[in-house]
Amino acid sequence: MYVQLRETADELARVLWREHTVYRERGGGVVIRGEHVRRWISLAPTGGKDRALLRAGRILDGGTTAPARTETVVDLTAGTAELAAVCRRLLAEVAAAAEPAPGPSRAGRDRGREEPAGAPGRGGTRVPAPCS
């Protein structure tokens, strides 16, 4: 099974990224690392013939990998283009999950808040410090 995973990973790596590293995991799977995009993909055996668990995640600062953000089971007999499309979808989900969620707008946070007149800060009166 490892040989099939390795061959599939090599083909996928060439299609997905110009710069990549392919290596074997401890559990018998294969990892494709795209350092320049800070993402990784792994193919691991599932116990079924011609099927693999495809996972995707981020590469953190310092080069360590974050846990998988998304995963799916794929049929290894599918063509490279089909598998690459699945990989791209998972990588897009990883990228979307890595973006910070938009917070409430400043106007939304300030709504209903009143500061007393003369209080320092927004809307208050500031008195310049005397010069010596």
mmCIF file of C-alpha atoms in Angstrom:
data_model
loop_
_atom_site.group_PDB
_atom_site.id
_atom_site.type_symbol
_atom_site.label_atom_id
_atom_site.label_comp_id
_atom_site.label_asym_id
_atom_site.label_seq_id
_atom_site.Cartn_x
_atom_site.Cartn_y
_atom_site.Cartn_z
ATOM 1 C CA MET A 1 0.000 0.000 0.000
ATOM 2 C CA TYR A 2 2.882 2.381 0.801
ATOM 3 C CA VAL A 3 4.208 2.165 -2.757
ATOM 4 C CA GLN A 4 0.796 3.123 -4.158
ATOM 5 C CA LEU A 5 0.484 6.019 -1.680
ATOM 6 C CA ARG A 6 4.011 7.239 -2.498
ATOM 7 C CA GLU A 7 3.405 7.158 -6.260
ATOM 8 C CA THR A 8 0.078 8.975 -5.878
ATOM 9 C CA ALA A 9 1.652 11.568 -3.561
ATOM 10 C CA ASP A 10 4.505 12.211 -6.002
ATOM 11 C CA GLU A 11 2.026 12.790 -8.847
ATOM 12 C CA LEU A 12 -0.172 15.055 -6.717
ATOM 13 C CA ALA A 13 2.797 17.044 -5.442
ATOM 14 C CA ARG A 14 3.923 17.846 -8.984
ATOM 15 C CA VAL A 15 0.417 18.988 -9.946
ATOM 16 C CA LEU A 16 -0.271 21.047 -6.813
ATOM 17 C CA TRP A 17 3.027 22.805 -6.056
ATOM 18 C CA ARG A 18 6.262 23.544 -7.879
ATOM 19 C CA GLU A 19 8.138 23.428 -4.595
ATOM 20 C CA HIS A 20 7.338 20.476 -2.344
ATOM 21 C CA THR A 21 8.744 17.775 -0.140
ATOM 22 C CA VAL A 22 7.297 14.256 -0.007
ATOM 23 C CA TYR A 23 8.162 12.004 2.922
ATOM 24 C CA ARG A 24 6.894 8.972 4.817
ATOM 25 C CA GLU A 25 4.925 9.326 8.060
ATOM 26 C CA ARG A 26 5.424 7.073 11.061
ATOM 27 C CA GLY A 27 2.021 5.465 10.550
ATOM 28 C CA GLY A 28 2.820 4.328 6.998
ATOM 29 C CA GLY A 29 1.278 7.296 5.208
ATOM 30 C CA VAL A 30 2.870 9.908 2.998
ATOM 31 C CA VAL A 31 3.041 13.680 3.567
ATOM 32 C CA ILE A 32 3.340 16.374 0.914
ATOM 33 C CA ARG A 33 4.692 19.639 2.334
ATOM 34 C CA GLY A 34 4.403 22.953 0.538
ATOM 35 C CA GLU A 35 6.610 25.224 2.653
ATOM 36 C CA HIS A 36 6.052 28.237 0.399
ATOM 37 C CA VAL A 37 2.258 28.044 0.883
ATOM 38 C CA ARG A 38 2.545 26.887 4.523
ATOM 39 C CA ARG A 39 0.239 23.901 3.928
ATOM 40 C CA TRP A 40 0.553 20.111 4.046
ATOM 41 C CA ILE A 41 -1.428 17.168 2.710
ATOM 42 C CA SER A 42 -1.183 13.565 3.851
ATOM 43 C CA LEU A 43 -2.347 10.284 2.389
ATOM 44 C CA ALA A 44 -2.788 7.451 4.883
ATOM 45 C CA PRO A 45 -4.007 3.877 4.476
ATOM 46 C CA THR A 46 -7.602 3.236 5.571
ATOM 47 C CA GLY A 47 -7.577 -0.547 5.593
ATOM 48 C CA GLY A 48 -9.631 -0.689 2.417
ATOM 49 C CA LYS A 49 -8.167 -1.571 -0.960
ATOM 50 C CA ASP A 50 -7.379 1.454 -3.165
ATOM 51 C CA ARG A 51 -8.699 3.910 -0.571
ATOM 52 C CA ALA A 52 -6.802 6.459 1.468
ATOM 53 C CA LEU A 53 -7.509 9.057 4.108
ATOM 54 C CA LEU A 54 -6.602 12.465 2.691
ATOM 55 C CA ARG A 55 -5.950 15.158 5.293
ATOM 56 C CA ALA A 56 -4.836 18.776 4.980
ATOM 57 C CA GLY A 57 -3.467 21.283 7.451
ATOM 58 C CA ARG A 58 -1.198 24.271 8.026
ATOM 59 C CA ILE A 59 2.515 24.588 8.618
ATOM 60 C CA LEU A 60 3.108 26.800 11.635
ATOM 61 C CA ASP A 61 5.917 29.233 12.363
ATOM 62 C CA GLY A 62 9.067 27.282 13.041
ATOM 63 C CA GLY A 63 8.086 24.541 10.575
ATOM 64 C CA THR A 64 5.896 22.417 12.847
ATOM 65 C CA THR A 65 2.601 21.160 11.503
ATOM 66 C CA ALA A 66 -0.760 21.999 12.970
ATOM 67 C CA PRO A 67 -3.321 19.201 13.327
ATOM 68 C CA ALA A 68 -5.391 18.452 10.248
ATOM 69 C CA ARG A 69 -8.178 20.960 9.670
ATOM 70 C CA THR A 70 -10.081 18.819 7.217
ATOM 71 C CA GLU A 71 -10.077 15.263 5.898
ATOM 72 C CA THR A 72 -11.873 12.911 3.526
ATOM 73 C CA VAL A 73 -11.515 9.374 2.175
ATOM 74 C CA VAL A 74 -10.504 9.173 -1.497
ATOM 75 C CA ASP A 75 -10.367 6.431 -4.103
ATOM 76 C CA LEU A 76 -6.773 6.061 -5.280
ATOM 77 C CA THR A 77 -7.896 4.657 -8.633
ATOM 78 C CA ALA A 78 -9.343 8.064 -9.524
ATOM 79 C CA GLY A 79 -7.217 10.112 -11.873
ATOM 80 C CA THR A 80 -4.590 12.547 -10.667
ATOM 81 C CA ALA A 81 -6.702 15.513 -11.826
ATOM 82 C CA GLU A 82 -9.667 14.338 -9.735
ATOM 83 C CA LEU A 83 -7.513 13.772 -6.659
ATOM 84 C CA ALA A 84 -5.851 17.171 -7.159
ATOM 85 C CA ALA A 85 -9.303 18.803 -7.247
ATOM 86 C CA VAL A 86 -10.152 17.174 -3.904
ATOM 87 C CA CYS A 87 -6.802 18.357 -2.494
ATOM 88 C CA ARG A 88 -7.440 21.915 -3.693
ATOM 89 C CA ARG A 89 -10.855 21.919 -2.036
ATOM 90 C CA LEU A 90 -9.374 20.742 1.266
ATOM 91 C CA LEU A 91 -6.547 23.274 1.014
ATOM 92 C CA ALA A 92 -9.077 26.046 0.389
ATOM 93 C CA GLU A 93 -10.951 24.994 3.531
ATOM 94 C CA VAL A 94 -7.690 25.075 5.499
ATOM 95 C CA ALA A 95 -6.898 28.551 4.171
ATOM 96 C CA ALA A 96 -10.380 29.804 5.055
ATOM 97 C CA ALA A 97 -10.099 28.395 8.569
ATOM 98 C CA ALA A 98 -6.706 30.085 9.031
ATOM 99 C CA GLU A 99 -8.075 33.572 8.327
ATOM 100 C CA PRO A 100 -9.150 35.443 11.457
ATOM 101 C CA ALA A 101 -12.883 35.775 11.834
ATOM 102 C CA PRO A 102 -14.093 39.324 11.295
ATOM 103 C CA GLY A 103 -14.858 40.988 14.602
ATOM 104 C CA PRO A 104 -17.569 43.518 15.325
ATOM 105 C CA SER A 105 -16.997 46.895 13.764
ATOM 106 C CA ARG A 106 -15.786 49.785 15.873
ATOM 107 C CA ALA A 107 -19.127 51.526 15.383
ATOM 108 C CA GLY A 108 -20.913 48.417 16.682
ATOM 109 C CA ARG A 109 -18.812 48.317 19.838
ATOM 110 C CA ASP A 110 -19.215 52.022 20.569
ATOM 111 C CA ARG A 111 -22.940 52.119 20.006
ATOM 112 C CA GLY A 112 -24.833 52.942 23.181
ATOM 113 C CA ARG A 113 -21.699 53.850 25.112
ATOM 114 C CA GLU A 114 -21.551 57.347 26.451
ATOM 115 C CA GLU A 115 -18.594 58.978 28.104
ATOM 116 C CA PRO A 116 -19.033 61.897 30.467
ATOM 117 C CA ALA A 117 -18.099 65.289 29.095
ATOM 118 C CA GLY A 118 -14.544 66.222 29.951
ATOM 119 C CA ALA A 119 -13.460 62.590 30.294
ATOM 120 C CA PRO A 120 -10.191 61.821 28.550
ATOM 121 C CA GLY A 121 -10.484 59.846 25.337
ATOM 122 C CA ARG A 122 -12.852 60.161 22.406
ATOM 123 C CA GLY A 123 -15.278 62.996 22.597
ATOM 124 C CA GLY A 124 -13.769 64.358 25.809
ATOM 125 C CA THR A 125 -11.935 67.609 26.331
ATOM 126 C CA ARG A 126 -8.213 67.323 26.701
ATOM 127 C CA VAL A 127 -6.250 69.953 28.503
ATOM 128 C CA PRO A 128 -2.695 70.366 27.241
ATOM 129 C CA ALA A 129 0.040 69.845 29.788
ATOM 130 C CA PRO A 130 1.678 73.076 30.963
ATOM 131 C CA CYS A 131 5.085 73.818 29.489
ATOM 132 C CA SER A 132 7.922 74.329 31.954
#
